[in-house]
PDB file of C-alpha atoms and ligand atoms in Angstrom:
ATOM      1  CA  MET N  11      18.710   8.002  12.965  1.00  0.00           C
ATOM      2  CA  ASN N  12      20.987   9.736  12.163  1.00  0.00           C
ATOM      3  CA  GLU N  13      19.762  13.774  10.660  1.00  0.00           C
ATOM      4  CA  ASN N  14      22.275  12.859   7.746  1.00  0.00           C
ATOM      5  CA  GLN N  15      21.243   9.394   6.751  1.00  0.00           C
ATOM      6  CA  ASP N  16      17.608   8.259   4.518  1.00  0.00           C
ATOM      7  CA  VAL N  17      14.979   6.536   5.878  1.00  0.00           C
ATOM      8  CA  ARG N  18      15.254   3.585   3.551  1.00  0.00           C
ATOM      9  CA  PHE N  19      11.503   2.032   3.522  1.00  0.00           C
ATOM     10  CA  ALA N  20      11.235  -1.698   1.688  1.00  0.00           C
ATOM     11  CA  ALA N  21       7.950  -1.500   0.207  1.00  0.00           C
ATOM     12  CA  VAL N  22       6.033  -4.721  -1.981  1.00  0.00           C
ATOM     13  CA  GLY N  23       2.846  -5.884  -2.054  1.00  0.00           C
ATOM     14  CA  ASP N  24       0.818  -8.548  -3.143  1.00  0.00           C
ATOM     15  CA  LEU N  25       2.362 -11.465  -1.755  1.00  0.00           C
ATOM     16  CA  HIS N  26      -0.376 -13.608  -2.270  1.00  0.00           C
ATOM     17  CA  CYS N  27       1.060 -15.627   1.083  1.00  0.00           C
ATOM     18  CA  THR N  28      -0.866 -19.286   0.886  1.00  0.00           C
ATOM     19  CA  GLU N  29      -0.574 -22.387   3.408  1.00  0.00           C
ATOM     20  CA  ALA N  30       1.816 -23.573   1.147  1.00  0.00           C
ATOM     21  CA  SER N  31       4.146 -20.635   1.412  1.00  0.00           C
ATOM     22  CA  ALA N  32       5.308 -21.827   4.835  1.00  0.00           C
ATOM     23  CA  GLY N  33       8.971 -21.798   4.955  1.00  0.00           C
ATOM     24  CA  THR N  34       9.650 -19.762   1.109  1.00  0.00           C
ATOM     25  CA  LEU N  35       9.224 -15.928   2.328  1.00  0.00           C
ATOM     26  CA  ARG N  36      11.333 -15.693   5.447  1.00  0.00           C
ATOM     27  CA  GLY N  37      14.281 -15.459   3.579  1.00  0.00           C
ATOM     28  CA  PHE N  38      12.698 -12.652   1.270  1.00  0.00           C
ATOM     29  CA  PHE N  39      11.607 -10.743   4.456  1.00  0.00           C
ATOM     30  CA  ALA N  40      15.343 -11.474   6.109  1.00  0.00           C
ATOM     31  CA  GLN N  41      16.464  -9.821   2.832  1.00  0.00           C
ATOM     32  CA  ALA N  42      14.191  -6.736   2.734  1.00  0.00           C
ATOM     33  CA  SER N  43      14.652  -6.486   6.882  1.00  0.00           C
ATOM     34  CA  GLU N  44      18.210  -5.991   6.296  1.00  0.00           C
ATOM     35  CA  ALA N  45      18.191  -3.735   3.426  1.00  0.00           C
ATOM     36  CA  ALA N  46      15.316  -1.267   5.174  1.00  0.00           C
ATOM     37  CA  ASP N  47      14.189   0.842   7.900  1.00  0.00           C
ATOM     38  CA  ALA N  48      10.878   0.084   7.677  1.00  0.00           C
ATOM     39  CA  LEU N  49       8.465  -2.121   5.671  1.00  0.00           C
ATOM     40  CA  LEU N  50       5.908  -1.782   3.855  1.00  0.00           C
ATOM     41  CA  LEU N  51       3.014  -4.430   2.768  1.00  0.00           C
ATOM     42  CA  CYS N  52       0.455  -2.605  -0.234  1.00  0.00           C
ATOM     43  CA  GLY N  53      -2.058  -5.389   0.612  1.00  0.00           C
ATOM     44  CA  ASP N  54      -3.205  -8.669  -0.667  1.00  0.00           C
ATOM     45  CA  LEU N  55      -1.123 -10.220   1.772  1.00  0.00           C
ATOM     46  CA  THR N  56      -2.607 -13.243   1.707  1.00  0.00           C
ATOM     47  CA  ASP N  57      -4.133 -15.102  -0.987  1.00  0.00           C
ATOM     48  CA  TYR N  58      -7.856 -16.433  -0.049  1.00  0.00           C
ATOM     49  CA  GLY N  59      -7.407 -14.071   2.857  1.00  0.00           C
ATOM     50  CA  THR N  60      -7.924 -16.975   5.087  1.00  0.00           C
ATOM     51  CA  PRO N  61      -6.704 -17.327   8.760  1.00  0.00           C
ATOM     52  CA  LYS N  62      -4.769 -19.942   8.284  1.00  0.00           C
ATOM     53  CA  GLU N  63      -2.833 -18.279   5.240  1.00  0.00           C
ATOM     54  CA  ALA N  64      -2.233 -15.495   7.857  1.00  0.00           C
ATOM     55  CA  LYS N  65      -1.282 -17.509  10.396  1.00  0.00           C
ATOM     56  CA  VAL N  66       1.622 -18.704   8.389  1.00  0.00           C
ATOM     57  CA  LEU N  67       2.261 -15.057   6.869  1.00  0.00           C
ATOM     58  CA  ALA N  68       2.481 -13.963  10.457  1.00  0.00           C
ATOM     59  CA  ASP N  69       5.066 -16.709  11.271  1.00  0.00           C
ATOM     60  CA  GLU N  70       7.422 -15.828   8.051  1.00  0.00           C
ATOM     61  CA  LEU N  71       7.604 -12.325   9.275  1.00  0.00           C
ATOM     62  CA  SER N  72       8.952 -13.366  12.187  1.00  0.00           C
ATOM     63  CA  VAL N  73      12.461 -12.637  10.854  1.00  0.00           C
ATOM     64  CA  VAL N  74      11.825  -9.141  10.124  1.00  0.00           C
ATOM     65  CA  SER N  75      13.677  -7.036  12.629  1.00  0.00           C
ATOM     66  CA  VAL N  76      12.344  -3.291  11.997  1.00  0.00           C
ATOM     67  CA  PRO N  77       8.746  -1.667  11.933  1.00  0.00           C
ATOM     68  CA  MET N  78       5.869  -3.337   9.681  1.00  0.00           C
ATOM     69  CA  ILE N  79       3.200  -1.238   8.463  1.00  0.00           C
ATOM     70  CA  ALA N  80       0.543  -3.023   5.905  1.00  0.00           C
ATOM     71  CA  VAL N  81      -2.627  -2.349   3.979  1.00  0.00           C
ATOM     72  CA  LEU N  82      -4.608  -4.725   3.403  1.00  0.00           C
ATOM     73  CA  GLY N  83      -6.009  -5.797   0.133  1.00  0.00           C
ATOM     74  CA  ASN N  84      -8.618  -6.881  -1.695  1.00  0.00           C
ATOM     75  CA  HIS N  85      -7.729 -10.534  -1.643  1.00  0.00           C
ATOM     76  CA  ASP N  86      -7.056 -10.416   2.314  1.00  0.00           C
ATOM     77  CA  TYR N  87     -11.367  -9.794   2.268  1.00  0.00           C
ATOM     78  CA  GLU N  88     -12.378 -12.966   0.399  1.00  0.00           C
ATOM     79  CA  SER N  89     -12.931 -15.043   3.193  1.00  0.00           C
ATOM     80  CA  ASN N  90     -14.742 -12.632   5.275  1.00  0.00           C
ATOM     81  CA  ALA N  91     -12.147 -12.600   7.917  1.00  0.00           C
ATOM     82  CA  ALA N  92     -10.339  -9.647   7.402  1.00  0.00           C
ATOM     83  CA  ASP N  93     -10.372  -8.968  11.032  1.00  0.00           C
ATOM     84  CA  GLU N  94      -8.738 -11.891  11.841  1.00  0.00           C
ATOM     85  CA  VAL N  95      -6.221 -11.574   9.466  1.00  0.00           C
ATOM     86  CA  ARG N  96      -5.726  -8.305  10.662  1.00  0.00           C
ATOM     87  CA  ARG N  97      -5.393  -9.504  14.448  1.00  0.00           C
ATOM     88  CA  THR N  98      -3.106 -12.274  13.392  1.00  0.00           C
ATOM     89  CA  LEU N  99      -0.621 -10.053  11.444  1.00  0.00           C
ATOM     90  CA  GLN N 100      -0.705  -7.508  14.940  1.00  0.00           C
ATOM     91  CA  ALA N 101       0.297 -10.073  17.074  1.00  0.00           C
ATOM     92  CA  VAL N 102       3.590 -10.376  15.289  1.00  0.00           C
ATOM     93  CA  GLY N 103       3.853  -6.118  15.165  1.00  0.00           C
ATOM     94  CA  VAL N 104       2.981  -5.597  11.876  1.00  0.00           C
ATOM     95  CA  GLN N 105       0.593  -2.021  12.105  1.00  0.00           C
ATOM     96  CA  VAL N 106      -2.244  -2.813  10.126  1.00  0.00           C
ATOM     97  CA  LEU N 107      -3.267   0.855   8.470  1.00  0.00           C
ATOM     98  CA  ASP N 108      -7.377   1.452   7.240  1.00  0.00           C
ATOM     99  CA  GLY N 109      -7.826   5.030   7.842  1.00  0.00           C
ATOM    100  CA  GLU N 110      -4.784   5.641  10.432  1.00  0.00           C
ATOM    101  CA  ALA N 111      -1.648   7.341  10.472  1.00  0.00           C
ATOM    102  CA  VAL N 112       1.444   5.871  12.458  1.00  0.00           C
ATOM    103  CA  GLU N 113       4.734   7.935  12.644  1.00  0.00           C
ATOM    104  CA  VAL N 114       8.116   5.747  12.005  1.00  0.00           C
ATOM    105  CA  HIS N 115      11.420   7.112  12.311  1.00  0.00           C
ATOM    106  CA  GLY N 116       9.859  10.467  11.782  1.00  0.00           C
ATOM    107  CA  ILE N 117       8.162   9.674   8.720  1.00  0.00           C
ATOM    108  CA  GLY N 118       4.266   9.733   8.678  1.00  0.00           C
ATOM    109  CA  ILE N 119       2.418   6.786   7.438  1.00  0.00           C
ATOM    110  CA  ALA N 120      -1.047   7.327   6.663  1.00  0.00           C
ATOM    111  CA  GLY N 121      -2.688   4.169   4.551  1.00  0.00           C
ATOM    112  CA  ALA N 122      -6.259   2.549   3.341  1.00  0.00           C
ATOM    113  CA  LYS N 123      -7.030  -0.101   0.961  1.00  0.00           C
ATOM    114  CA  GLY N 124      -8.551   2.151  -1.467  1.00  0.00           C
ATOM    115  CA  PHE N 125     -10.682   0.404  -3.943  1.00  0.00           C
ATOM    116  CA  ALA N 126     -11.670   0.531  -7.283  1.00  0.00           C
ATOM    117  CA  GLY N 127     -14.097   2.866  -9.826  1.00  0.00           C
ATOM    118  CA  GLY N 128     -12.179   4.002 -13.077  1.00  0.00           C
ATOM    119  CA  PHE N 129      -9.612   7.372 -13.804  1.00  0.00           C
ATOM    120  CA  GLY N 130     -10.698  10.574 -14.643  1.00  0.00           C
ATOM    121  CA  ARG N 131     -13.516  11.178 -17.066  1.00  0.00           C
ATOM    122  CA  ALA N 132     -13.803   7.370 -17.188  1.00  0.00           C
ATOM    123  CA  SER N 133     -14.821   6.904 -13.353  1.00  0.00           C
ATOM    124  CA  LEU N 134     -18.413   5.515 -12.988  1.00  0.00           C
ATOM    125  CA  GLY N 135     -20.233   8.092 -11.939  1.00  0.00           C
ATOM    126  CA  SER N 136     -22.496   8.203  -8.562  1.00  0.00           C
ATOM    127  CA  TRP N 137     -26.042   7.897 -10.781  1.00  0.00           C
ATOM    128  CA  GLY N 138     -28.588   5.072 -11.711  1.00  0.00           C
ATOM    129  CA  GLU N 139     -29.216   2.098  -9.666  1.00  0.00           C
ATOM    130  CA  ALA N 140     -28.621   1.866  -6.443  1.00  0.00           C
ATOM    131  CA  ALA N 141     -25.894  -1.406  -6.715  1.00  0.00           C
ATOM    132  CA  ILE N 142     -23.835   1.594  -8.495  1.00  0.00           C
ATOM    133  CA  LYS N 143     -24.356   4.185  -5.964  1.00  0.00           C
ATOM    134  CA  GLN N 144     -23.319   1.726  -3.609  1.00  0.00           C
ATOM    135  CA  PHE N 145     -19.975   1.104  -5.397  1.00  0.00           C
ATOM    136  CA  VAL N 146     -18.439   4.523  -5.977  1.00  0.00           C
ATOM    137  CA  GLN N 147     -19.561   5.209  -2.390  1.00  0.00           C
ATOM    138  CA  GLU N 148     -17.616   2.348  -1.295  1.00  0.00           C
ATOM    139  CA  ALA N 149     -14.481   4.320  -3.186  1.00  0.00           C
ATOM    140  CA  VAL N 150     -15.068   7.439  -2.158  1.00  0.00           C
ATOM    141  CA  HIS N 151     -15.242   5.886   1.757  1.00  0.00           C
ATOM    142  CA  GLU N 152     -11.867   4.819   1.067  1.00  0.00           C
ATOM    143  CA  ALA N 153     -10.561   8.144  -0.171  1.00  0.00           C
ATOM    144  CA  PHE N 154     -12.142  10.040   3.136  1.00  0.00           C
ATOM    145  CA  LYS N 155     -10.193   7.657   5.148  1.00  0.00           C
ATOM    146  CA  LEU N 156      -6.948   8.206   3.635  1.00  0.00           C
ATOM    147  CA  GLU N 157      -7.681  11.982   4.014  1.00  0.00           C
ATOM    148  CA  SER N 158      -8.719  11.683   7.650  1.00  0.00           C
ATOM    149  CA  ALA N 159      -4.999   9.634   8.000  1.00  0.00           C
ATOM    150  CA  LEU N 160      -3.157  11.956   5.826  1.00  0.00           C
ATOM    151  CA  ALA N 161      -5.392  15.339   8.034  1.00  0.00           C
ATOM    152  CA  LYS N 162      -3.941  13.393  11.164  1.00  0.00           C
ATOM    153  CA  LEU N 163      -0.275  13.701  10.599  1.00  0.00           C
ATOM    154  CA  ARG N 164       2.256  16.866  11.089  1.00  0.00           C
ATOM    155  CA  THR N 165       5.345  15.344  10.207  1.00  0.00           C
ATOM    156  CA  GLN N 166       8.244  17.301   7.885  1.00  0.00           C
ATOM    157  CA  HIS N 167       8.053  14.179   5.396  1.00  0.00           C
ATOM    158  CA  ARG N 168       4.987  12.038   4.767  1.00  0.00           C
ATOM    159  CA  ILE N 169       3.904   8.687   2.298  1.00  0.00           C
ATOM    160  CA  ALA N 170       0.354   7.588   1.146  1.00  0.00           C
ATOM    161  CA  LEU N 171       0.248   3.537   1.374  1.00  0.00           C
ATOM    162  CA  LEU N 172      -2.602   1.929  -0.375  1.00  0.00           C
ATOM    163  CA  HIS N 173      -3.302  -1.362  -2.285  1.00  0.00           C
ATOM    164  CA  TYR N 174      -5.271   0.274  -4.918  1.00  0.00           C
ATOM    165  CA  ALA N 175      -3.775   2.914  -7.717  1.00  0.00           C
ATOM    166  CA  PRO N 176      -4.741   6.258  -6.546  1.00  0.00           C
ATOM    167  CA  ILE N 177      -3.382   7.171 -10.661  1.00  0.00           C
ATOM    168  CA  VAL N 178      -3.805   5.718 -14.053  1.00  0.00           C
ATOM    169  CA  GLY N 179      -0.389   6.035 -14.605  1.00  0.00           C
ATOM    170  CA  THR N 180       0.550   3.357 -12.438  1.00  0.00           C
ATOM    171  CA  VAL N 181      -1.685   1.025 -13.851  1.00  0.00           C
ATOM    172  CA  GLN N 182      -0.621   1.352 -17.412  1.00  0.00           C
ATOM    173  CA  GLY N 183       0.336  -2.146 -19.309  1.00  0.00           C
ATOM    174  CA  GLU N 184      -3.062  -3.485 -17.688  1.00  0.00           C
ATOM    175  CA  PRO N 185      -5.748  -4.829 -20.436  1.00  0.00           C
ATOM    176  CA  LEU N 186      -7.574  -1.416 -20.795  1.00  0.00           C
ATOM    177  CA  GLU N 187     -10.951  -3.469 -19.739  1.00  0.00           C
ATOM    178  CA  ILE N 188      -9.851  -4.098 -16.692  1.00  0.00           C
ATOM    179  CA  TYR N 189      -8.801  -0.509 -15.747  1.00  0.00           C
ATOM    180  CA  ALA N 190     -11.847   0.380 -13.856  1.00  0.00           C
ATOM    181  CA  PHE N 191     -10.835  -2.378 -11.185  1.00  0.00           C
ATOM    182  CA  LEU N 192      -7.563  -1.248 -10.133  1.00  0.00           C
ATOM    183  CA  GLY N 193      -8.232   2.040  -9.220  1.00  0.00           C
ATOM    184  CA  SER N 194      -9.978   4.917  -8.648  1.00  0.00           C
ATOM    185  CA  SER N 195      -9.124   8.890  -9.360  1.00  0.00           C
ATOM    186  CA  ARG N 196     -11.222   9.431  -6.181  1.00  0.00           C
ATOM    187  CA  LEU N 197      -7.901   8.389  -4.198  1.00  0.00           C
ATOM    188  CA  GLU N 198      -5.972  11.063  -5.798  1.00  0.00           C
ATOM    189  CA  ASP N 199      -8.290  13.994  -4.513  1.00  0.00           C
ATOM    190  CA  PRO N 200      -6.442  13.679  -0.772  1.00  0.00           C
ATOM    191  CA  LEU N 201      -3.416  13.091  -1.862  1.00  0.00           C
ATOM    192  CA  LEU N 202      -3.793  16.909  -3.443  1.00  0.00           C
ATOM    193  CA  ARG N 203      -5.407  18.181  -0.290  1.00  0.00           C
ATOM    194  CA  TYR N 204      -2.381  16.580   1.766  1.00  0.00           C
ATOM    195  CA  PRO N 205       0.593  16.650  -0.425  1.00  0.00           C
ATOM    196  CA  VAL N 206       3.090  13.596   0.291  1.00  0.00           C
ATOM    197  CA  ASP N 207       6.551  12.529  -1.065  1.00  0.00           C
ATOM    198  CA  MET N 208       5.439   9.464  -2.440  1.00  0.00           C
ATOM    199  CA  VAL N 209       2.846   6.633  -2.459  1.00  0.00           C
ATOM    200  CA  VAL N 210       3.435   3.192  -2.519  1.00  0.00           C
ATOM    201  CA  HIS N 211       0.648   0.390  -3.963  1.00  0.00           C
ATOM    202  CA  GLY N 212      -0.350  -2.884  -5.302  1.00  0.00           C
ATOM    203  CA  HIS N 213      -2.995  -4.726  -6.929  1.00  0.00           C
ATOM    204  CA  ALA N 214      -2.235  -3.757 -10.549  1.00  0.00           C
ATOM    205  CA  HIS N 215      -0.002  -6.843 -11.230  1.00  0.00           C
ATOM    206  CA  ARG N 216       0.885  -5.931 -14.633  1.00  0.00           C
ATOM    207  CA  GLY N 217       0.940  -2.391 -14.294  1.00  0.00           C
ATOM    208  CA  ALA N 218       3.808   0.311 -14.557  1.00  0.00           C
ATOM    209  CA  LEU N 219       6.702   0.540 -11.760  1.00  0.00           C
ATOM    210  CA  GLU N 220       5.855   4.061 -11.028  1.00  0.00           C
ATOM    211  CA  GLY N 221       4.019   7.255 -12.146  1.00  0.00           C
ATOM    212  CA  ARG N 222       2.718  11.021 -10.873  1.00  0.00           C
ATOM    213  CA  THR N 223      -0.224  12.747  -9.355  1.00  0.00           C
ATOM    214  CA  MET N 224      -1.419  15.790 -11.031  1.00  0.00           C
ATOM    215  CA  GLY N 225       0.366  17.581  -8.096  1.00  0.00           C
ATOM    216  CA  GLY N 226       4.126  16.085  -8.912  1.00  0.00           C
ATOM    217  CA  THR N 227       4.484  12.980  -6.579  1.00  0.00           C
ATOM    218  CA  PRO N 228       5.886  10.290  -7.254  1.00  0.00           C
ATOM    219  CA  VAL N 229       3.608   6.728  -6.758  1.00  0.00           C
ATOM    220  CA  TYR N 230       5.463   3.562  -6.933  1.00  0.00           C
ATOM    221  CA  ASN N 231       3.642   0.248  -7.812  1.00  0.00           C
ATOM    222  CA  VAL N 232       4.773  -2.486  -5.719  1.00  0.00           C
ATOM    223  CA  ALA N 233       3.105  -5.190  -6.808  1.00  0.00           C
ATOM    224  CA  LYS N 234       5.372  -8.540  -6.363  1.00  0.00           C
ATOM    225  CA  PRO N 235       4.564 -10.291  -9.753  1.00  0.00           C
ATOM    226  CA  LEU N 236       5.206  -6.895 -11.212  1.00  0.00           C
ATOM    227  CA  LEU N 237       8.534  -6.079  -9.415  1.00  0.00           C
ATOM    228  CA  GLN N 238       9.931  -9.527 -10.350  1.00  0.00           C
ATOM    229  CA  ARG N 239       9.273  -9.320 -14.119  1.00  0.00           C
ATOM    230  CA  CYS N 240      11.035  -5.460 -13.787  1.00  0.00           C
ATOM    231  CA  PHE N 241      14.289  -6.437 -11.879  1.00  0.00           C
ATOM    232  CA  ALA N 242      14.677 -10.187 -12.037  1.00  0.00           C
ATOM    233  CA  ASP N 243      18.548 -10.436 -10.623  1.00  0.00           C
ATOM    234  CA  GLN N 244      16.742  -8.679  -7.550  1.00  0.00           C
ATOM    235  CA  PRO N 245      14.907  -9.869  -4.591  1.00  0.00           C
ATOM    236  CA  PRO N 246      11.415  -8.581  -5.262  1.00  0.00           C
ATOM    237  CA  PHE N 247      10.766  -5.246  -2.780  1.00  0.00           C
ATOM    238  CA  ARG N 248      11.710  -1.700  -3.872  1.00  0.00           C
ATOM    239  CA  VAL N 249      13.980   0.295  -1.299  1.00  0.00           C
ATOM    240  CA  LEU N 250      12.645   3.920  -1.354  1.00  0.00           C
ATOM    241  CA  ARG N 251      14.276   6.693   0.617  1.00  0.00           C
ATOM    242  CA  LEU N 252      13.155   9.672   2.149  1.00  0.00           C
ATOM    243  CA  PRO N 253      15.513  12.009   4.245  1.00  0.00           C
ATOM    244  CA  ALA N 254      15.458  11.086   7.810  1.00  0.00           C
ATOM    245  CA  PRO N 255      13.622  14.395   9.832  1.00  0.00           C
ATOM    246  CA  ARG N 256      16.115  17.233  11.282  1.00  0.00           C
ATOM    247  CA  PRO N 257      15.964  17.050  14.893  1.00  0.00           C
ATOM    248  CA  ASP N 258      15.394  20.800  15.040  1.00  0.00           C
ATOM    249  CA  ALA N 259      12.669  21.142  12.259  1.00  0.00           C
ATOM    250  CA  ALA N 260       9.568  22.751  13.017  1.00  0.00           C
ATOM    251  CA  LYS N 261       6.913  20.315  11.956  1.00  0.00           C
ATOM    252  CA  SER N 262       4.467  21.070   9.628  1.00  0.00           C
TER     253      SER N 262
HETATM  254 FE1  FE2 U 301      -3.013  -8.931  -6.170  1.00  0.00          FE
HETATM  255 FE1  FE2 U 302      -5.777  -7.409  -5.283  1.00  0.00          FE
END
């Protein structure tokens, strides 16, 4: 990567690949691969999380010639085969992050699926029935995964990769009644402690394209249905840029 160049990331989530998608995503992936230096996949990669859907997606991804980094989404867990979905994608070179971090073209990427629970003062609290506490614990656990991934990164520039939204700003446009199922402010806490240059997520198909964390970090909702609606004349991925690291820069 030339020091004067930006590193370009093509980001998209919510592909919801089905068995019927065979042959239909290649052109899209080829365009994304051509337009960027790496591909970020923000969960709900499959529709029902079946091994067959994962195989179709893996075959479609064969046209991609740049690094591929992904997190899984809630749909990828539906058939209790998330491990197989993960392995199938890993077999074709996708780096599937679940509380881990990787470095791509000198940019650090920390990834976790995230979870639901609501935002700000409307967040579900850990109180009352054991089932409620378990639900909240799941969000806390996902936030911890994100934090431990972020803590590992020493790169100059960093991206957080999620499926669920960490802020309310990028779910706006969805019905108010379902906000609490679209993400959790608990995911924002690690982003304030370990600053990143940008956050990408999916899941909120009818949300808003962009928002900011309390710390001012841009957050991009790249759910494919949202991109298709907002950028009808373009292929549904978002190209996001970060400066390539300077060769002489001390890592901070
Ligand atoms: Fe989705
Ligand atoms: Fe989702």
